[in-house]
Amino acid sequence: MTVRLSEIAHGRSGDKGNHANVAIIAYTPQGFQWLRDHLTQGVVGRYFESLGSSRIIRYEAANVLAFNFMLYDVLAGGASLSMRSDVQGKTLALALLQMEIETPGNLAEMTRPLVTK
Amino acid sequence: MKTIRIGNGCGFWGDNIDAPILLAEQGRLDYLTLEYLAELSMSILAIQKQRDPKTGFPGDLLSALKRLTPILKSQPGLKIVTNGGGMNALGCAEQARAILDAAGLADRKIGVVQGDDLLPELDELMAQGHPFQNMDTGQPLSTVRDRVVSVNAYLGAGPIVAALAAGCSIVITGRVADASLTVAPAVHEFGWDWNEWDHLSAATVAGHLIECGAQVTGGLWCNWMNAPDLGNVGYPIVEIGPDGTFEITKPNNTGGAVNRETVSEQLLYEVGDPAAYLTPDVVADFTQVSLEEIAADRVRVTTKTGKPATDSYKVSIAYRDGFAASGTLLIFGPNSIAKAKKSGAMLLERLARAGSAPEFSNVECLGGGDCVPGVIPATSDPPEVVLRVSVRDSRRAVVERFTKEIAALVTSGLPGTTGYTGGRPQVREVFAYWPALVAKTAVTPTWSVL
């Protein structure tokens, strides 16, 4: 059984020149722990392999239950040179959130709390 | 405890043109900030100014200012801080002066912040041993020097604070760090010293959160279905206190949302190492920020630590790098994906036969999974897709040849080809981006009063 990463996290991505950052934010501390164990640099690198990134660095922001991935040289030239429609990598977070993951045993502790003020 | 309200009514050149006015009307603001400059905006503005020395800044600012004059009258304490001076802050401020004078606001002083434009002394600086090395490739700027069109240092809050201290109601700058537009009012109001890193860091977090306008109030939020009335989205306001703690919110009776999720998403937007967010004012640590939802659409943000600023400014350089164009056609099914790919290949083949094969090209089948190519594929035969073909070349004529070729597919292409209504694609000049650093000692930020 699999679920999408978006069941346990949300996020946002954007550009820095020819590089992109992809922030993935867990809904709960249990989800954050899952991200720490499973959403590694290697996993993200393989997922985006077709985009030709030169290297990937994962940064942690535990205060907001997030991991921030820097994908270097991933935008085919960046805002000015790139010939892609999404020259700024704005869709990359949504692409990563569509990743199918093995359903965690404690999924119920990771999904989005129902009430947001 | 005194707090000040700073609202950002513009997140980029192209943002909603009513937002500055609505936010000033509804926000009970002490300061309205307006942010217009993206990484490559300066190159566009530099070319504008070359053609007409009176231009070189986003005209949207002056249009907004005209509409803001009645509000500046009814709210005499309201101040505006904006980087809308672009490549010509002085020229922009002169026109702003005329607008205020004509509206009976001759008593309001306008501050002008300059010194970011390093192009006039670029050769001198390079001769002095400033290499402006590309931060990504390590190459010295000398490799593309003859094609450089703009060189701008990201200045900090310092000269803005000086202009505010001189009694300016409006401060117009060229390139400054986006967050500094918010840091400056806080420093001015609370009298922080330039080594109070924790306070500067907190204000930098505030500035970072609001610099993209509605992106923190519900825009782009992953859980958009929970954002009420997003069509009437409110732009962001921070209420910041003397210790740097602030609350982020939006005007009452507007749409969108401000909560832990929207603020978290924006906190990490366009951030590299979240523990070291570099601005000219401070090195902020976003991993020490805590968020607390204290009421509907109101989040309290507490920041613990900041570290000393570095001794360099970031410099954004643009240089000419050929020409480009993109064109689209609609390809209806069945087999729309295969037909779009074949159409793109035929187009490139025809350009090659004509002796105009472009140096770079890209065929996208939008609707067929080419937005994030190879990552999210199409799972069925879509009823239609958009074929988008882009070319880039150092030779303008090659790109022009492409713009004249694409429409031919409407008759000589595959069945289901349509959507050719916008005329031939435009050739655009390409400006490549060259990020660099320069020693702060090599740059002289200046300010003056109009």
XYZ file of C-alpha atoms in Angstrom:
567
model
C 0.000 0.000 0.000
C 1.211 3.493 -0.802
C 0.048 7.032 -0.151
C 1.285 10.303 -1.535
C 3.794 12.357 0.401
C 1.183 15.126 0.405
C -0.784 13.092 2.963
C 1.810 13.945 5.589
C 3.427 17.147 4.329
C 2.983 20.378 2.417
C 5.587 22.632 0.869
C 6.730 25.315 -1.526
C 9.550 25.736 -4.027
C 11.248 28.566 -5.851
C 14.376 29.672 -7.648
C 17.769 31.065 -6.791
C 19.397 31.686 -10.157
C 19.807 28.302 -11.836
C 19.164 26.508 -8.534
C 15.873 25.687 -6.869
C 14.878 25.164 -3.270
C 12.156 22.698 -2.369
C 10.784 22.975 1.174
C 8.801 20.018 2.483
C 6.930 20.671 5.742
C 5.459 17.885 7.870
C 2.025 18.310 9.433
C 3.028 16.602 12.698
C 6.212 15.732 14.649
C 5.700 12.057 13.718
C 5.591 13.037 10.063
C 8.728 15.105 10.538
C 10.474 12.047 11.947
C 9.345 10.054 8.913
C 10.783 12.725 6.604
C 14.058 12.683 8.508
C 14.366 8.906 8.116
C 13.049 8.471 4.583
C 13.165 11.686 2.555
C 16.930 11.697 2.210
C 19.117 13.567 -0.234
C 19.499 10.344 -2.185
C 15.763 9.689 -2.438
C 15.048 13.221 -3.625
C 17.993 13.094 -6.010
C 16.719 9.903 -7.656
C 13.171 11.274 -7.846
C 14.336 14.365 -9.758
C 17.094 12.556 -11.687
C 15.673 13.503 -15.097
C 16.134 17.208 -14.350
C 19.918 16.917 -14.338
C 20.708 18.544 -11.002
C 24.449 18.626 -10.236
C 24.070 18.139 -6.470
C 21.503 18.226 -3.707
C 21.813 19.401 -0.128
C 19.200 18.739 2.565
C 18.823 21.300 5.334
C 16.743 20.818 8.462
C 14.361 23.357 9.990
C 12.948 21.382 12.921
C 11.205 24.475 14.277
C 8.689 24.313 11.436
C 8.967 20.512 10.983
C 10.607 21.015 7.617
C 13.415 19.885 5.386
C 14.683 22.255 2.742
C 16.337 20.763 -0.328
C 18.696 22.812 -2.480
C 18.774 21.407 -5.992
C 21.774 22.900 -7.789
C 21.777 23.594 -11.538
C 18.318 22.092 -11.846
C 16.522 24.822 -13.831
C 18.112 24.342 -17.269
C 19.637 27.818 -17.095
C 17.274 29.624 -14.736
C 14.788 32.430 -15.215
C 16.477 34.033 -18.187
C 18.137 31.216 -20.124
C 15.863 28.275 -19.485
C 13.449 27.257 -22.216
C 11.138 25.378 -19.867
C 7.679 26.670 -19.005
C 8.475 26.547 -15.296
C 11.752 28.429 -15.396
C 11.590 29.155 -11.664
C 11.024 25.665 -10.280
C 7.740 26.705 -8.729
C 6.179 23.318 -9.478
C 8.947 21.184 -7.965
C 7.480 21.053 -4.450
C 4.124 19.908 -5.800
C 5.923 17.324 -7.913
C 7.766 15.955 -4.886
C 4.585 15.934 -2.805
C 3.081 13.603 -5.418
C 5.722 10.984 -4.650
C 4.190 7.634 -3.692
C 5.504 6.442 -0.335
C 5.041 3.154 1.529
C 2.116 3.780 3.849
C 3.636 4.433 7.290
C 2.276 2.196 10.083
C 1.346 5.245 12.149
C -0.056 7.265 9.243
C -2.922 8.567 11.404
C -0.369 10.410 13.549
C 1.105 12.111 10.503
C -1.855 13.414 8.548
C -3.056 16.980 8.675
C -4.909 17.968 11.844
C -8.499 18.796 10.924
C -8.750 22.230 12.511
C -6.665 25.153 11.376
C -7.448 28.447 13.046
C 4.523 48.528 24.378
C 4.850 50.475 21.156
C 4.412 48.459 18.013
C 4.474 49.596 14.408
C 2.433 48.226 11.539
C 4.275 47.567 8.301
C 2.339 46.266 5.321
C 3.655 45.116 1.956
C 1.364 45.969 -0.952
C 3.496 44.704 -3.826
C 5.501 41.493 -4.125
C 6.970 41.947 -7.587
C 6.750 44.035 -10.745
C 3.548 42.607 -12.156
C 1.666 42.176 -8.885
C -1.925 43.350 -8.420
C -2.020 47.105 -9.040
C -4.896 47.763 -6.596
C -3.226 46.027 -3.655
C -1.092 48.997 -2.505
C -4.145 51.244 -2.398
C -6.431 48.714 -0.687
C -3.792 47.849 1.895
C -3.121 51.515 2.694
C -6.862 52.153 3.016
C -7.623 49.112 5.143
C -4.387 48.393 6.963
C -4.034 51.250 9.517
C -0.388 51.198 8.549
C 2.574 53.143 9.798
C 4.625 52.008 6.801
C 3.671 50.720 3.371
C 6.423 48.835 1.572
C 6.333 48.127 -2.164
C 8.767 45.600 -3.669
C 9.257 45.596 -7.428
C 12.614 44.046 -8.286
C 13.319 40.416 -9.152
C 16.740 39.063 -10.076
C 16.542 40.044 -13.728
C 14.344 43.151 -13.479
C 17.386 45.379 -13.379
C 18.609 44.264 -16.815
C 15.225 45.077 -18.375
C 15.220 48.467 -16.655
C 18.834 49.124 -17.658
C 17.937 48.659 -21.328
C 14.887 50.927 -20.903
C 17.066 53.632 -19.435
C 19.618 53.298 -22.245
C 16.837 54.041 -24.719
C 15.263 56.844 -22.663
C 17.180 58.307 -19.700
C 13.907 59.373 -18.054
C 12.831 55.734 -17.640
C 14.477 52.751 -15.977
C 12.000 52.119 -13.170
C 8.656 50.304 -13.015
C 5.932 52.750 -14.001
C 3.527 50.892 -11.725
C 5.020 52.727 -8.745
C 4.100 56.191 -9.996
C 0.598 55.045 -10.957
C 0.157 53.669 -7.450
C 1.571 56.824 -5.872
C -0.932 58.995 -7.757
C -3.770 56.898 -6.375
C -2.238 56.946 -2.895
C -2.133 60.752 -2.579
C -5.620 61.088 -1.016
C -4.632 58.463 1.543
C -1.355 60.235 2.278
C -3.485 63.311 3.039
C -5.955 61.559 5.319
C -3.179 59.522 7.009
C -0.397 62.097 7.422
C 1.786 59.673 9.389
C 1.836 57.022 6.675
C 5.260 56.451 5.188
C 6.195 54.528 2.048
C 9.423 52.600 1.511
C 9.974 51.098 -1.930
C 12.688 49.751 -4.198
C 10.656 50.953 -7.192
C 13.426 53.334 -8.184
C 14.918 50.436 -10.125
C 17.825 51.605 -12.280
C 16.868 55.269 -11.926
C 15.845 56.068 -8.365
C 16.546 59.779 -8.812
C 14.481 60.058 -12.009
C 11.669 58.135 -10.368
C 11.810 60.356 -7.281
C 11.706 63.517 -9.405
C 8.471 62.355 -10.983
C 7.154 61.306 -7.576
C 7.996 64.816 -6.329
C 5.875 66.318 -9.113
C 2.969 64.008 -8.246
C 3.064 64.968 -4.566
C 3.402 68.676 -5.348
C 0.429 68.587 -7.715
C -1.629 66.834 -5.031
C -0.882 69.518 -2.418
C 1.686 67.388 -0.604
C 4.692 69.623 -1.173
C 5.557 69.361 2.513
C 6.270 65.613 2.327
C 9.924 64.881 1.799
C 11.091 62.163 -0.564
C 14.299 60.273 0.176
C 16.375 58.804 -2.625
C 18.761 55.920 -1.964
C 21.453 55.250 -4.564
C 24.871 53.740 -4.816
C 23.739 50.252 -5.751
C 24.536 50.749 -9.441
C 28.179 49.721 -9.856
C 28.300 49.749 -13.660
C 29.767 53.285 -13.955
C 32.815 52.311 -11.897
C 32.942 48.639 -12.837
C 36.232 48.765 -14.737
C 37.844 50.774 -11.979
C 36.662 48.248 -9.382
C 37.932 45.333 -11.473
C 41.266 47.081 -11.923
C 41.451 47.499 -8.150
C 41.246 43.735 -7.820
C 37.534 43.063 -7.348
C 36.997 40.075 -9.676
C 33.178 39.779 -9.303
C 33.652 36.014 -9.531
C 30.544 34.088 -10.479
C 29.344 32.532 -7.209
C 28.287 29.370 -9.048
C 31.098 28.801 -11.526
C 34.013 30.698 -9.966
C 34.766 32.442 -13.266
C 35.939 36.075 -13.162
C 33.618 38.670 -14.691
C 36.274 39.576 -17.235
C 35.098 36.586 -19.329
C 31.815 38.377 -20.164
C 32.714 41.997 -19.306
C 31.964 43.368 -22.800
C 28.385 42.059 -22.643
C 27.472 43.317 -19.142
C 24.359 45.536 -19.015
C 23.757 45.937 -15.278
C 25.699 45.502 -12.042
C 23.792 46.177 -8.838
C 24.779 45.602 -5.239
C 22.015 44.661 -2.827
C 22.258 47.527 -0.331
C 21.029 47.194 3.235
C 18.700 49.176 5.480
C 21.279 51.797 6.490
C 20.667 54.537 3.912
C 16.880 54.078 4.197
C 17.090 54.632 7.944
C 19.138 57.773 7.334
C 16.490 59.116 4.951
C 13.700 58.320 7.423
C 15.662 60.055 10.196
C 15.874 63.103 7.965
C 12.086 63.232 8.001
C 11.288 61.627 4.654
C 7.748 60.335 4.226
C 8.629 58.380 1.125
C 11.899 56.602 0.455
C 12.641 55.396 -3.068
C 15.602 53.100 -3.594
C 17.289 51.160 -6.340
C 18.420 47.634 -5.554
C 18.297 46.896 -1.841
C 17.769 43.549 -0.157
C 14.023 42.943 -0.090
C 13.931 42.353 3.663
C 15.754 45.645 4.276
C 12.615 47.532 3.214
C 11.056 46.219 6.449
C 14.194 46.266 8.592
C 14.698 49.990 7.985
C 11.398 51.210 9.515
C 11.935 49.006 12.566
C 15.500 50.276 13.091
C 14.316 53.853 12.641
C 11.394 53.550 15.057
C 13.113 51.537 17.780
C 16.589 53.020 17.540
C 18.331 49.664 17.284
C 22.073 49.657 16.855
C 23.565 47.969 13.813
C 25.074 45.273 16.017
C 21.831 44.250 17.691
C 21.845 41.125 15.574
C 18.890 39.464 17.300
C 16.621 42.429 16.585
C 17.875 42.840 13.033
C 17.349 39.119 12.481
C 13.762 39.309 13.717
C 12.944 42.229 11.443
C 14.612 40.391 8.569
C 12.313 37.433 9.159
C 9.370 39.847 9.095
C 10.578 41.400 5.863
C 11.209 38.022 4.271
C 7.709 36.831 5.176
C 5.921 39.823 3.610
C 8.217 40.584 0.677
C 6.223 38.413 -1.732
C 2.903 39.994 -0.811
C -0.015 37.571 -0.804
C 2.233 34.492 -0.839
C 2.037 34.558 2.973
C -1.694 35.323 3.201
C -3.046 32.370 1.266
C -1.511 32.739 -2.184
C 0.087 29.475 -3.389
C -0.933 27.742 -0.135
C -0.968 23.962 -0.631
C -4.300 23.755 1.221
C -5.837 26.464 -0.941
C -9.270 24.921 -0.564
C -9.224 26.184 3.031
C -8.471 29.787 2.024
C -11.783 31.643 2.042
C -12.442 34.297 -0.583
C -8.967 34.107 -2.111
C -10.221 36.316 -4.934
C -10.285 39.144 -2.400
C -6.986 38.197 -0.792
C -5.613 40.620 1.792
C -1.949 41.648 1.636
C 0.265 41.074 4.666
C 0.888 43.276 7.682
C 3.454 42.789 10.436
C 3.041 44.426 13.831
C 6.534 44.539 15.226
C 7.655 45.569 18.694
C 10.882 46.968 20.145
C 12.274 43.507 20.928
C 11.677 42.321 17.360
C 8.806 40.007 18.200
C 6.056 40.468 15.685
C 2.617 39.297 14.669
C 1.723 38.752 11.062
C -1.824 39.310 9.878
C -3.888 40.915 7.094
C -6.693 43.503 6.991
C -10.101 42.522 8.361
C -12.750 41.642 5.828
C -10.286 40.402 3.254
C -9.871 36.913 1.887
C -7.071 34.413 2.157
C -5.539 33.084 5.360
C -2.638 33.635 7.729
C -1.779 30.545 9.763
C 1.098 28.253 10.654
C 0.966 26.576 7.253
C 0.960 29.714 5.108
C 3.710 31.275 7.220
C 5.857 28.107 7.234
C 5.627 27.782 3.463
C 6.716 31.370 2.945
C 9.410 31.239 5.630
C 11.339 28.730 3.512
C 10.516 30.213 0.104
C 13.649 30.860 -1.971
C 15.851 30.004 1.012
C 19.074 27.987 0.874
C 20.509 27.161 4.290
C 17.711 28.201 6.658
C 20.220 28.612 9.491
C 22.106 31.282 7.552
C 19.896 33.673 5.579
C 22.318 36.340 4.437
C 21.333 39.962 3.995
C 23.518 43.074 4.075
C 22.113 43.800 7.556
C 22.498 40.485 9.388
C 22.798 36.724 9.051
C 19.369 35.541 10.150
C 18.704 32.068 11.497
C 15.304 30.863 10.319
C 15.675 27.634 12.306
C 15.318 29.664 15.524
C 11.950 31.128 14.541
C 8.882 29.970 16.433
C 5.338 30.362 15.180
C 2.211 30.530 17.316
C -1.330 30.866 16.018
C -2.835 33.338 18.494
C -6.081 34.267 16.721
C -7.804 33.856 13.396
C -5.423 35.018 10.667
C -2.815 36.089 13.180
C 0.487 34.347 13.883
C 3.031 35.471 16.477
C 6.615 35.075 15.314
C 9.476 35.000 17.783
C 13.082 34.908 16.625
C 15.896 34.053 18.981
C 19.202 34.761 17.333
C 20.977 36.608 14.601
C 24.626 36.597 13.661
C 26.856 39.422 12.453
C 26.464 40.477 8.848
C 29.193 39.489 6.424
C 31.675 42.002 5.017
C 30.381 41.720 1.459
C 27.348 42.736 -0.568
C 25.679 40.378 -2.974
C 25.833 41.723 -6.512
C 23.391 40.899 -9.264
C 24.924 41.169 -12.724
C 23.208 40.703 -16.068
C 24.883 40.262 -19.436
C 23.641 39.861 -22.981
C 23.434 36.220 -23.993
C 21.672 36.002 -27.339
C 18.023 35.833 -28.279
C 15.076 33.595 -27.558
C 11.446 33.025 -28.455
C 8.688 30.611 -27.536
C 5.538 29.735 -29.410
C 2.536 27.600 -28.616
C -0.083 25.675 -30.556
C -2.944 23.540 -29.334
C -2.957 19.893 -30.402
C -6.273 18.095 -30.017
C -6.582 14.318 -29.630
C -6.695 11.450 -30.137
C -3.009 10.732 -29.514
C -2.410 14.370 -28.686
C 0.884 13.711 -26.893
C 2.427 11.761 -29.759
C 1.180 14.319 -32.263
C 2.606 17.230 -30.263
C 6.030 15.610 -30.014
C 6.033 14.789 -33.718
C 4.952 18.365 -34.552
C 7.792 19.805 -32.490
C 10.290 17.503 -34.191
C 8.965 18.466 -37.638
C 9.274 22.144 -36.810
C 12.918 21.752 -35.801
C 13.574 19.639 -38.917
C 12.144 22.379 -41.128
C 14.339 24.987 -39.419
C 17.389 22.814 -40.076
C 16.433 22.422 -43.746
C 16.196 26.209 -43.947
C 19.709 26.497 -42.542
C 18.378 27.957 -39.305
C 18.860 25.178 -36.785
C 18.923 26.902 -33.385
C 21.778 26.337 -30.966
C 19.300 25.476 -28.212
C 15.712 24.279 -28.446
C 13.116 22.681 -26.242
C 9.862 20.968 -27.220
C 7.290 20.726 -24.436
C 4.027 18.873 -24.520
C 2.087 20.648 -21.772
C -0.632 18.377 -20.491
C 1.584 15.438 -21.361
C 3.847 15.670 -18.316
C 6.564 17.970 -19.612
C 6.296 20.652 -16.929
C 8.568 18.663 -14.613
C 9.978 16.525 -17.397
C 10.452 12.862 -16.607
C 9.077 13.171 -13.064
C 5.284 13.424 -13.317
C 4.188 11.638 -16.520
C 0.738 11.738 -18.065
C -1.341 8.757 -16.975
C -3.858 8.760 -19.815
C -4.443 10.078 -23.310
C -5.410 13.712 -22.597
C -8.134 15.219 -24.794
C -5.728 17.964 -25.845
C -2.263 19.304 -25.032
C -0.386 22.525 -25.634
C 2.700 22.239 -27.790
C 5.287 24.774 -26.721
C 8.487 25.144 -28.673
C 11.303 27.393 -27.457
C 14.556 28.289 -29.139
C 17.598 30.262 -28.083
C 20.518 31.319 -30.222
C 23.291 33.884 -30.334
C 22.009 34.905 -33.802
C 18.853 36.993 -33.860
C 18.052 35.914 -37.430
C 17.834 32.263 -36.420
C 15.325 33.049 -33.692
C 13.349 35.250 -36.078
C 13.219 32.413 -38.598
C 11.660 30.222 -35.894
C 8.955 32.797 -35.141
C 7.949 32.663 -38.809
C 7.926 28.870 -39.009
C 5.701 27.718 -36.170
C 2.371 28.807 -37.650
C 2.915 26.708 -40.751
C 2.034 23.662 -38.659
C -1.597 24.824 -38.677
C -1.864 23.692 -42.293
C 1.158 21.473 -42.882
C 1.097 19.714 -39.522
C -1.002 16.986 -37.971
C -4.800 16.775 -37.570
C -6.099 18.630 -34.513
C -3.570 21.480 -34.759
C -5.144 24.820 -33.824
C -4.887 27.703 -31.398
C -2.814 30.011 -33.580
C -4.421 33.283 -32.630
C -1.829 35.400 -30.875
C 0.262 36.253 -33.926
C 3.908 35.404 -34.377
C 5.957 34.939 -31.196
C 8.137 37.875 -30.166
C 11.915 37.644 -30.202
C 13.298 38.658 -26.833
C 16.830 39.530 -25.908
C 18.293 37.170 -23.319
C 20.118 38.499 -20.290
C 22.009 35.895 -18.356
C 22.366 36.175 -14.599
C 25.743 36.401 -12.904
C 25.654 36.342 -9.093
C 28.722 37.715 -7.340
C 29.966 39.285 -4.122
C 31.855 42.502 -3.575
C 33.549 43.867 -0.474
C 31.325 46.341 1.356
C 34.235 48.754 1.419
C 34.050 49.012 -2.382
C 30.471 50.339 -2.365
C 29.221 53.733 -1.196
C 25.481 53.823 -0.462
C 24.158 57.373 -0.678
C 20.909 59.106 0.183
C 19.476 62.499 -0.561
C 16.246 64.395 -0.061
C 13.938 65.832 -2.714
